[in-house]
């Protein structure tokens, strides 16, 4: 985390407030956020235990929370199983024949699983894992493209108390190897190939390279998709279908301690060596269940489409666990938003009657570049609730998203992290929205903006985003590195430090301003990246922007901006000048970039976050450090 002595300047103001429509409000589970929030934080343990009772437990808890700072245990003494709650709990009811997952492949192929069918597949897979001798506490690495087997494998591991480590299938062999080594996985589940904009990606050869030096790996299971897929070498390599087909379609879910680890998910954010974030069955189940239900106002008849890959935490919490715990119908699609054309997502929304759509600001900005004619071609009237995650959404992108989807659908700008497991700061559909703000903490969550000493800052002063109380879906540790876990709770006394800079406005709305590491110090003023980038993107010619600080003789640092222009725009001195004027107008002199460079792409993590650290290293001719998470 960067230097945190001083406050962060916040220059950005938006006055627009978007009220929920009467229809949205009347339909919502929570119609009065203020009252519900007040009640929830007056007695958070009562709030969380009431939520937990909506789920099934094999044995009840003795205590809701055991808080031994900075270590938390939730639902102490209880036994449960998240896979049981996702599947068995549904198939016991009429939902056994409800559609659980609609999967669409890059080529448009479709596979549909009812809860009953998903349950049977998961049981077969769990039995197959058992047959290999896997037991509670063992680790399995899942390195699959976005196909339903990814979901099946996760739920099968969970069923047995086997800990899954899903690695996004875009990672290189060394990145995969280090994650397998750290987890000491006994089994790796992969596919022969993945597809990316029509290109065939040979995943199996990546796995071959990665496991060559991994002594823990006993078996590699391969989902074969291509008819020409090379033969496997027995006994180490197994064909997924042969492996599953002989197994029985029932397998009892293991009763697990509420604190039993569910998964490890490696995250590096935008800096440093990957950390294995550990989540557990009980608390994570409660947190993902209720946030999915309330944030998206998820109802029985909704079709819920989240564009993430289960390789990221968004996929874990809001494609797999949260929605299945709610018995939802989930749409998931392989491939990129602009392939085969920029109408891809809009087409899927029309085709499947999607009512809840959860995406990213990067995705929206990508589609904005192609213009409004794409969404206009499709019937998007089934949409009811929208969401974004992953970065601050700049008001420009917010307005576009709002407009092209009909102008009345609430946008849930959800702030959270791999480490938090669940959405932490977010509107609910009944909350008045301010474009660019993630608004208020979720029920039962206490968030604040503080200085380094942990002192709450007055309204509109920029500082550090913190969570001041434990919450059920919080990570329990960093795998094999408890010291690194403690850093999150030790950086600022008595709170969880998220590493983001933020301001809270006079209505208590939170405005995230970027990562603390990326803060730029200009003439003594510390400026968050998001505000400057947002001001640049509000220029009609700019599609995307990233800013960094560069050493400067008198000012300490000067701002350098990298921008991608919209289609059809030409670079010129006048254009650069008008971009600077735009920042001047939006934020003031202090935030105006000294230099603006037009580029055709920006370094991003595979989940779409800009890696400013890499831009900066390149600019200054320094070593960028670990770049295993870089997309290109
Ligand atoms: C950023 C993704 C502003 C933030 C779920 C956080 C956001 C990091 C938002 C976590 C948002 C995520 N507004 N910033 N709505 N959502 N972030 O672990 O910097 O991949 O700390 O989890 O993304 O990224 P991660």
XYZ file of C-alpha atoms and ligand atoms in Angstrom:
657
model
C 0.000 0.000 0.000
C 1.289 3.449 -0.866
C 2.104 6.239 1.523
C -0.947 7.038 3.548
C 0.081 10.001 5.663
C -1.945 12.576 3.857
C -5.448 13.057 2.730
C -6.497 12.601 -0.843
C -7.882 15.562 -2.705
C -11.306 15.050 -4.182
C -12.186 17.415 -6.982
C -15.069 15.677 -8.546
C -18.744 16.588 -8.064
C -21.868 15.234 -9.659
C -25.238 16.696 -8.740
C -27.433 14.286 -10.591
C -29.646 12.062 -8.478
C -31.688 9.355 -10.174
C -34.731 8.308 -8.168
C -36.032 4.742 -8.410
C -39.246 4.408 -10.381
C -42.385 3.672 -8.380
C -42.549 0.294 -10.098
C -38.993 -0.669 -9.127
C -39.538 0.374 -5.560
C -42.886 -1.357 -5.167
C -41.482 -4.638 -6.445
C -38.364 -4.668 -4.276
C -37.692 -6.861 -1.252
C -36.207 -3.854 0.523
C -38.253 -0.702 0.021
C -36.750 1.455 2.737
C -32.982 1.174 2.782
C -32.469 3.645 5.628
C -34.697 1.760 8.025
C -33.376 -1.667 7.005
C -29.771 -0.524 7.279
C -30.226 1.091 10.674
C -31.847 -2.017 12.028
C -29.153 -4.284 10.552
C -26.236 -2.453 12.118
C -27.947 -1.923 15.452
C -27.477 -5.675 15.904
C -25.440 -7.169 13.042
C -25.333 -10.637 14.594
C -29.112 -10.703 14.756
C -29.273 -9.527 11.146
C -26.856 -12.174 9.872
C -28.395 -14.991 11.847
C -31.858 -14.146 10.512
C -30.424 -14.326 7.000
C -28.628 -17.588 7.754
C -31.909 -19.169 8.825
C -33.190 -18.836 5.258
C -30.607 -21.510 4.359
C -30.243 -25.123 5.526
C -27.775 -26.239 8.172
C -27.115 -29.809 9.255
C -26.544 -28.658 12.817
C -27.185 -25.170 14.178
C -24.537 -22.705 15.404
C -23.776 -22.023 19.020
C -22.526 -18.533 18.356
C -23.019 -16.258 15.359
C -19.591 -14.642 15.572
C -16.355 -15.279 17.370
C -14.180 -12.221 16.809
C -10.611 -12.607 17.871
C -9.161 -9.599 16.088
C -8.185 -9.945 13.248
C -9.461 -13.523 13.074
C -13.154 -14.217 12.655
C -15.276 -17.338 12.876
C -18.911 -17.185 11.873
C -21.716 -19.590 12.767
C -19.466 -21.294 15.253
C -20.232 -24.952 15.838
C -22.616 -25.262 12.885
C -22.267 -27.787 10.088
C -23.435 -27.153 6.545
C -22.438 -27.560 2.914
C -22.754 -24.831 0.303
C -23.164 -27.348 -2.543
C -26.081 -28.879 -0.643
C -27.698 -25.474 -0.348
C -27.158 -24.751 -4.056
C -28.531 -28.083 -5.255
C -30.212 -30.477 -2.809
C -32.188 -27.653 -1.266
C -33.570 -26.820 -4.730
C -34.189 -30.335 -6.052
C -36.286 -31.155 -2.999
C -38.830 -28.663 -4.328
C -40.567 -27.897 -7.634
C -37.304 -26.242 -8.675
C -35.885 -29.652 -9.576
C -37.156 -29.022 -13.105
C -36.439 -25.294 -13.150
C -33.657 -24.138 -15.438
C -30.523 -23.532 -13.397
C -27.957 -22.746 -16.076
C -28.260 -21.688 -19.709
C -24.862 -21.816 -21.307
C -24.068 -20.337 -24.710
C -20.791 -21.120 -26.435
C -18.779 -18.773 -28.568
C -20.127 -20.390 -31.720
C -23.703 -19.945 -30.459
C -24.130 -23.524 -29.256
C -26.474 -23.891 -26.294
C -26.631 -26.239 -23.288
C -29.350 -26.057 -20.671
C -29.240 -27.636 -17.209
C -32.196 -27.906 -14.884
C -31.452 -28.009 -11.168
C -32.075 -31.765 -11.346
C -29.590 -32.267 -14.159
C -26.980 -30.037 -12.556
C -27.413 -31.958 -9.306
C -26.849 -35.287 -11.090
C -23.773 -34.051 -12.955
C -22.278 -32.649 -9.780
C -22.926 -35.902 -7.925
C -21.239 -37.901 -10.699
C -18.260 -35.626 -10.596
C -18.090 -35.811 -6.796
C -18.201 -39.614 -6.953
C -15.445 -39.585 -9.571
C -13.293 -37.398 -7.328
C -13.944 -39.772 -4.450
C -12.918 -42.699 -6.625
C -9.557 -41.003 -7.080
C -9.233 -40.934 -3.309
C -9.884 -37.236 -2.818
C -10.958 -36.280 0.634
C -12.023 -33.294 2.657
C -9.264 -30.695 2.729
C -7.495 -31.870 -0.471
C -7.019 -29.319 -3.255
C -8.090 -29.462 -6.893
C -7.065 -26.883 -9.484
C -9.713 -26.099 -12.086
C -8.261 -24.605 -15.260
C -11.228 -24.581 -17.606
C -12.651 -22.198 -20.150
C -16.092 -20.831 -19.473
C -18.028 -24.067 -19.978
C -20.592 -25.673 -17.656
C -18.055 -28.264 -16.484
C -16.355 -25.434 -14.626
C -19.472 -24.944 -12.492
C -19.979 -28.705 -12.105
C -16.393 -29.216 -10.930
C -16.592 -26.398 -8.374
C -19.817 -27.700 -6.856
C -18.491 -31.280 -6.858
C -15.411 -30.268 -4.879
C -17.548 -28.289 -2.454
C -19.802 -31.280 -1.984
C -16.898 -33.297 -0.581
C -15.175 -30.505 1.301
C -12.388 -30.617 -1.287
C -10.958 -27.126 -1.719
C -11.122 -25.783 -5.264
C -8.660 -23.379 -6.763
C -10.061 -22.035 -10.007
C -7.431 -20.485 -12.243
C -8.648 -18.327 -15.105
C -7.936 -20.140 -18.377
C -6.167 -17.128 -19.878
C -3.211 -17.543 -17.507
C 0.146 -18.713 -18.845
C 1.884 -21.965 -17.870
C 4.215 -20.350 -15.285
C 1.311 -18.501 -13.644
C -0.712 -21.724 -13.542
C 2.257 -23.694 -12.237
C 2.896 -21.336 -9.332
C -0.765 -21.526 -8.335
C -0.789 -25.347 -8.491
C 2.454 -25.478 -6.499
C 1.187 -23.140 -3.822
C -2.058 -25.109 -3.405
C -0.318 -28.522 -3.800
C -3.272 -29.743 -5.813
C -3.705 -33.478 -6.305
C -5.870 -33.119 -9.405
C -6.051 -30.604 -12.242
C -9.242 -30.368 -14.282
C -8.862 -28.784 -17.707
C -10.056 -28.892 -21.317
C -8.269 -29.597 -24.568
C -9.092 -26.150 -25.930
C -10.790 -22.855 -25.321
C -12.020 -20.400 -27.950
C -11.207 -16.734 -28.111
C -12.750 -14.643 -30.873
C -12.838 -17.715 -33.103
C -9.248 -18.664 -32.351
C -8.563 -22.078 -30.855
C -6.481 -21.871 -27.668
C -4.659 -25.048 -26.734
C -5.177 -25.256 -22.987
C -3.965 -28.790 -22.586
C -0.469 -27.892 -23.717
C -0.389 -25.082 -21.126
C -1.345 -27.617 -18.456
C 1.271 -30.089 -19.718
C 3.939 -27.462 -19.266
C 2.603 -26.328 -15.915
C 2.310 -29.763 -14.307
C 5.657 -31.068 -15.591
C 7.284 -29.881 -12.371
C 4.347 -30.225 -9.993
C 4.927 -33.285 -7.851
C 1.600 -33.005 -6.079
C -0.437 -33.609 -9.245
C -1.603 -37.240 -9.534
C -4.233 -36.844 -12.254
C -5.190 -34.484 -15.027
C -8.823 -34.669 -16.147
C -9.535 -33.294 -19.615
C -12.843 -32.123 -21.071
C -12.381 -32.847 -24.778
C -14.223 -30.464 -27.044
C -12.510 -30.878 -30.405
C -12.950 -34.077 -32.441
C -9.256 -33.941 -33.304
C -8.245 -33.663 -29.659
C -5.035 -35.669 -29.057
C -5.275 -38.967 -27.189
C -4.677 -38.878 -23.464
C -1.963 -40.777 -21.710
C -3.386 -43.148 -19.114
C -3.325 -43.598 -16.201
C -2.388 -40.035 -15.301
C -4.711 -38.388 -17.823
C -8.443 -39.019 -17.785
C -11.225 -38.098 -20.179
C -13.892 -36.115 -18.296
C -16.799 -37.940 -19.918
C -15.432 -41.444 -19.338
C -14.504 -40.420 -15.832
C -18.041 -39.242 -15.016
C -20.230 -41.552 -17.043
C -19.652 -44.643 -14.976
C -20.460 -42.872 -11.731
C -23.764 -42.829 -9.860
C -25.883 -39.700 -10.009
C -26.298 -39.428 -6.254
C -23.659 -38.474 -3.746
C -24.445 -37.213 -0.289
C -23.029 -33.809 0.562
C -20.423 -33.962 3.306
C -21.515 -32.208 6.515
C -18.747 -29.656 7.045
C -17.834 -27.277 9.773
C -19.106 -23.801 8.872
C -15.481 -22.671 8.907
C -14.267 -25.445 6.552
C -12.416 -23.922 3.582
C -14.469 -23.825 0.386
C -11.925 -22.422 -2.010
C -8.650 -20.670 -2.591
C -8.690 -17.932 -5.198
C -5.427 -16.331 -6.201
C -5.534 -12.598 -6.576
C -2.848 -10.048 -7.104
C -5.134 -7.150 -7.870
C -2.855 -4.926 -9.842
C 0.330 -5.439 -7.813
C 2.653 -8.022 -6.365
C 2.846 -11.795 -5.944
C -0.509 -13.617 -6.079
C -2.166 -14.266 -2.736
C -4.360 -17.305 -2.130
C -7.499 -15.807 -0.634
C -9.347 -18.428 1.431
C -13.142 -18.479 1.761
C -15.219 -20.891 3.839
C -18.549 -22.687 3.477
C -20.775 -21.092 6.129
C -20.248 -17.343 6.204
C -19.528 -17.075 2.497
C -22.762 -18.905 1.761
C -24.762 -16.464 3.879
C -23.074 -13.368 2.411
C -23.343 -14.327 -1.252
C -26.901 -15.578 -0.831
C -28.354 -12.416 0.639
C -26.410 -9.920 -1.479
C -27.540 -11.665 -4.670
C -31.110 -11.595 -3.458
C -31.297 -7.989 -2.280
C -28.881 -6.151 -4.589
C -30.396 -7.563 -7.770
C -33.812 -7.979 -6.227
C -33.679 -11.498 -7.588
C -37.073 -13.146 -8.046
C -38.111 -16.637 -9.011
C -38.950 -15.748 -12.611
C -35.845 -13.676 -13.385
C -33.223 -14.607 -15.961
C -29.939 -13.489 -14.511
C -26.949 -12.840 -16.783
C -23.516 -12.120 -15.333
C -20.758 -11.681 -17.905
C -17.867 -12.591 -15.586
C -15.854 -15.789 -15.880
C -16.034 -18.186 -12.926
C -12.226 -17.791 -12.955
C -12.721 -14.505 -11.065
C -14.338 -13.861 -7.740
C -17.320 -12.274 -9.477
C -17.915 -15.596 -11.188
C -17.513 -17.544 -7.943
C -19.881 -15.354 -5.948
C -22.302 -14.081 -8.591
C -22.462 -16.735 -11.299
C -22.116 -19.868 -9.246
C -22.789 -19.623 -5.524
C -25.025 -16.596 -4.914
C -27.490 -17.236 -7.760
C -27.702 -21.025 -7.232
C -28.266 -20.515 -3.504
C -31.259 -18.433 -4.580
C -32.549 -21.036 -7.036
C -32.118 -18.585 -9.917
C -31.982 -19.152 -13.656
C -28.510 -18.141 -14.791
C -27.312 -17.288 -18.259
C -23.587 -17.611 -18.862
C -21.856 -17.161 -22.197
C -18.390 -17.976 -23.449
C -16.581 -15.313 -25.450
C -15.969 -11.608 -25.711
C -18.547 -8.786 -25.798
C -17.622 -7.749 -29.349
C -17.423 -11.178 -30.959
C -18.736 -12.065 -33.470
C -19.994 -8.458 -33.321
C -20.597 -5.715 -30.734
C -24.235 -6.787 -30.461
C -23.275 -9.985 -28.660
C -24.561 -9.146 -25.148
C -27.628 -7.294 -26.391
C -28.468 -10.221 -28.629
C -28.230 -12.635 -25.691
C -30.438 -10.386 -23.557
C -33.097 -10.396 -26.279
C -32.713 -14.081 -27.105
C -33.111 -15.289 -23.505
C -35.312 -12.541 -22.066
C -32.675 -11.494 -19.551
C -34.077 -9.435 -16.685
C -30.936 -8.883 -14.570
C -27.667 -7.961 -16.259
C -24.380 -7.678 -14.340
C -21.344 -6.403 -16.236
C -18.232 -4.215 -15.924
C -17.380 -0.585 -16.698
C -14.611 -1.815 -19.038
C -17.144 -3.856 -20.954
C -19.481 -0.901 -21.225
C -16.732 1.444 -22.411
C -15.681 -1.106 -25.005
C -19.223 -1.233 -26.385
C -19.605 2.561 -26.248
C -16.799 2.773 -28.797
C -19.021 1.017 -31.339
C -21.932 3.359 -30.768
C -25.551 3.189 -29.755
C -26.739 1.588 -32.974
C -25.787 -1.835 -31.592
C -28.000 -1.890 -28.498
C -30.747 -0.149 -30.527
C -31.057 -3.183 -32.805
C -32.326 -5.375 -29.982
C -35.354 -5.622 -27.746
C -33.997 -5.010 -24.256
C -37.370 -4.430 -22.629
C -37.107 -7.526 -20.420
C -34.316 -5.884 -18.388
C -35.287 -4.920 -14.866
C -32.104 -4.440 -12.797
C -28.576 -3.682 -14.005
C -25.209 -3.984 -12.300
C -21.532 -3.173 -12.666
C -18.414 -4.275 -10.822
C -14.645 -4.128 -10.948
C -13.807 -0.447 -11.198
C -15.392 2.897 -10.545
C -17.916 3.528 -13.305
C -17.376 6.952 -14.816
C -20.625 8.947 -15.114
C -20.281 9.016 -18.917
C -20.407 5.227 -19.129
C -23.124 5.124 -16.478
C -25.375 7.442 -18.501
C -24.778 5.483 -21.680
C -25.593 2.169 -19.996
C -28.698 3.703 -18.448
C -29.861 5.262 -21.699
C -29.358 2.320 -24.075
C -31.184 -0.035 -21.707
C -34.295 2.123 -21.659
C -33.497 4.984 -19.274
C -35.434 3.675 -16.266
C -33.569 0.591 -15.060
C -31.632 0.996 -11.810
C -27.850 0.430 -12.031
C -26.274 -1.278 -9.050
C -22.657 -0.078 -8.925
C -21.282 -2.796 -6.649
C -18.009 -2.277 -4.811
C -16.243 -5.282 -3.330
C -13.094 -7.398 -3.606
C -11.871 -10.973 -3.895
C -11.030 -10.642 -0.213
C -14.479 -9.446 0.844
C -16.169 -12.383 -0.925
C -19.440 -10.500 -1.257
C -20.718 -7.109 -2.383
C -19.978 -4.563 0.363
C -20.945 -1.112 -0.896
C -23.832 -0.919 -3.324
C -27.213 0.551 -3.975
C -30.306 -1.574 -3.649
C -32.970 -0.976 -6.310
C -34.898 1.306 -3.916
C -31.924 3.621 -3.283
C -31.655 6.964 -5.154
C -28.619 6.711 -7.445
C -25.803 9.148 -8.113
C -24.000 8.150 -11.313
C -20.400 7.288 -10.408
C -21.078 6.443 -6.764
C -21.363 2.920 -5.350
C -23.687 4.651 -2.850
C -24.056 3.036 0.591
C -22.897 -0.026 2.523
C -24.913 -3.210 2.189
C -27.089 -4.220 5.145
C -25.011 -5.349 8.114
C -21.834 -3.797 6.665
C -20.094 -0.807 8.221
C -17.851 1.138 5.886
C -16.100 4.443 6.397
C -13.522 6.825 4.950
C -10.649 7.501 7.355
C -7.172 8.926 7.637
C -4.132 6.823 8.401
C -4.821 6.867 12.112
C -8.289 5.491 11.525
C -10.069 8.750 12.262
C -13.299 9.231 10.358
C -12.986 12.077 7.845
C -15.551 14.831 7.346
C -17.868 14.785 4.340
C -16.172 15.068 0.955
C -12.618 14.650 2.247
C -10.759 11.924 0.384
C -9.166 9.155 2.441
C -8.970 5.407 2.793
C -11.928 3.089 2.402
C -12.244 0.778 5.395
C -14.674 -1.755 6.794
C -14.958 -1.388 10.526
C -16.646 -4.665 11.540
C -16.182 -8.295 10.487
C -18.714 -9.702 7.987
C -19.592 -13.340 7.272
C -18.095 -13.664 3.754
C -14.772 -12.072 4.659
C -11.665 -14.043 3.711
C -10.401 -16.112 6.614
C -6.716 -16.039 5.719
C -4.195 -15.986 2.896
C -3.296 -19.587 2.148
C -0.031 -20.497 3.887
C 0.597 -16.834 4.653
C -1.328 -15.674 7.742
C 0.996 -12.673 8.151
C -0.109 -11.321 4.843
C -3.703 -11.686 5.949
C -3.061 -9.634 9.069
C -1.746 -6.729 7.010
C -5.317 -6.009 5.862
C -6.373 -5.495 9.478
C -3.176 -3.902 10.789
C -2.576 -1.125 8.313
C -5.139 1.137 9.924
C -5.985 0.319 13.546
C -9.171 -1.647 14.145
C -10.350 -1.821 10.579
C -10.071 -3.772 7.402
C -8.197 -1.624 4.874
C -9.336 -2.216 1.340
C -6.461 -0.335 -0.315
C -8.844 1.978 -2.177
C -9.088 5.729 -1.827
C -12.560 7.097 -1.465
C -14.684 10.006 -0.325
C -18.019 10.057 1.444
C -20.351 12.862 0.438
C -22.797 14.793 2.596
C -25.455 12.097 2.066
C -23.104 9.317 3.143
C -22.600 8.139 -0.440
C -19.217 6.583 -1.155
C -17.216 7.614 -4.224
C -14.301 5.280 -4.933
C -11.316 7.043 -6.475
C -8.925 4.225 -7.344
C -6.233 2.222 -5.615
C -4.142 3.869 -2.902
C -0.983 2.633 -4.674
C -1.924 4.590 -7.774
C -2.535 7.935 -6.047
C -0.640 10.784 -7.735
C 0.920 13.567 -5.704
C 0.891 16.873 -7.552
C 2.286 19.889 -5.720
C 1.348 18.382 -2.383
C -2.133 17.355 -3.483
C -2.855 13.656 -3.568
C -5.158 12.820 -6.434
C -6.947 9.528 -7.121
C -6.697 8.129 -10.643
C -10.405 7.558 -11.161
C -11.452 11.203 -11.088
C -8.934 12.305 -13.702
C -9.691 9.319 -15.900
C -13.387 9.939 -15.570
C -12.935 13.584 -16.586
C -10.955 12.517 -19.654
C -13.548 9.960 -20.669
C -16.236 12.631 -20.444
C -14.580 14.190 -23.513
C -16.589 13.084 -26.567
C -13.506 11.826 -28.436
C -12.147 9.630 -25.637
C -13.061 5.969 -25.193
C -10.693 5.010 -22.372
C -8.073 6.690 -20.236
C -5.412 5.776 -17.684
C -3.299 8.198 -15.680
C -0.033 7.832 -13.811
C 2.290 10.112 -11.864
C 5.702 10.958 -13.320
C 8.487 12.573 -11.321
C 8.479 16.331 -11.806
C 11.155 18.832 -10.653
C 8.884 21.307 -8.949
C 5.535 19.600 -8.489
C 6.840 16.290 -7.115
C 4.774 14.423 -9.631
C 3.063 15.446 -12.831
C 0.100 13.645 -14.346
C 0.597 11.748 -17.538
C -2.483 10.402 -19.318
C -2.784 7.625 -21.858
C -5.982 7.728 -23.881
C -7.706 5.537 -26.431
C -9.776 7.510 -28.936
C -13.252 6.548 -30.064
C -13.640 5.075 -33.529
C -13.236 7.670 -36.259
C -11.368 10.228 -34.086
C -8.071 11.705 -35.277
C -5.250 12.727 -33.000
C -4.271 16.403 -33.213
C -2.786 19.172 -31.098
C -6.216 20.779 -30.878
C -7.754 17.565 -29.665
C -5.114 17.139 -26.948
C -5.697 20.730 -25.903
C -9.448 20.226 -25.703
C -8.944 17.129 -23.534
C -6.871 19.184 -21.127
C -9.581 21.842 -21.149
C -12.126 19.197 -20.320
C -10.168 18.147 -17.212
C -9.700 21.805 -16.306
C -13.422 22.364 -16.517
C -14.357 19.180 -14.657
C -11.748 19.114 -11.907
C -9.593 22.246 -11.973
C -6.040 23.152 -12.811
C -4.318 20.835 -10.374
C -5.656 17.722 -12.129
C -4.790 18.703 -15.706
C -2.367 16.179 -17.220
C 0.902 17.663 -18.287
C 1.191 15.110 -21.036
C -1.438 13.162 -22.961
C -0.424 10.284 -25.166
C -2.812 8.631 -27.599
C -2.466 4.835 -27.531
C -4.317 1.964 -29.163
C -4.521 -0.255 -26.091
C -3.867 -0.182 -22.350
C -2.249 -2.874 -20.204
C -5.026 -4.650 -18.339
C -5.352 -7.564 -16.001
C -7.217 -10.462 -17.456
C -10.273 -9.336 -15.546
C -10.157 -5.954 -17.257
C -8.504 -3.662 -14.716
C -5.936 -1.182 -15.982
C -2.438 -1.969 -14.657
C -1.152 1.555 -14.046
C 1.942 0.090 -12.423
C 2.931 -1.421 -15.785
C 2.275 1.850 -17.637
C 4.390 3.680 -15.110
C 7.291 1.221 -15.236
C 7.283 1.415 -19.014
C 7.177 5.188 -18.993
C 10.046 5.422 -16.537
C 12.048 2.582 -18.076
C 11.769 0.483 -14.930
C 11.135 -3.179 -14.263
C 7.345 -3.742 -14.078
C 7.739 -6.604 -11.547
C 5.283 -9.493 -11.649
C 3.206 -9.262 -14.814
C 1.714 -12.757 -14.778
C -1.761 -11.256 -14.550
C -1.320 -9.046 -17.621
C -3.701 -9.767 -20.497
C -1.366 -9.231 -23.436
C -12.029 -2.195 -7.574
C -13.680 -7.552 -7.920
C -14.896 1.162 -7.687
C -11.494 -1.707 -6.255
C -15.063 -7.820 -7.314
C -11.318 -2.997 -5.464
C -14.254 -1.045 -7.666
C -10.879 -3.952 -6.523
C -15.599 -1.463 -7.785
C -11.173 -5.396 -6.209
C -16.612 -0.454 -7.872
C -14.319 -3.210 -7.659
N -16.198 0.846 -7.822
N -13.913 0.265 -7.619
N -17.903 -0.741 -8.021
N -15.595 -2.814 -7.778
N -13.490 -2.159 -7.613
O -10.491 -8.383 -6.152
O -10.252 -1.072 -6.459
O -10.897 -8.296 -8.654
O -10.380 -2.871 -4.425
O -12.720 -7.944 -7.014
O -11.577 -3.529 -7.702
O -10.913 -6.215 -7.337
P -11.193 -7.771 -7.320
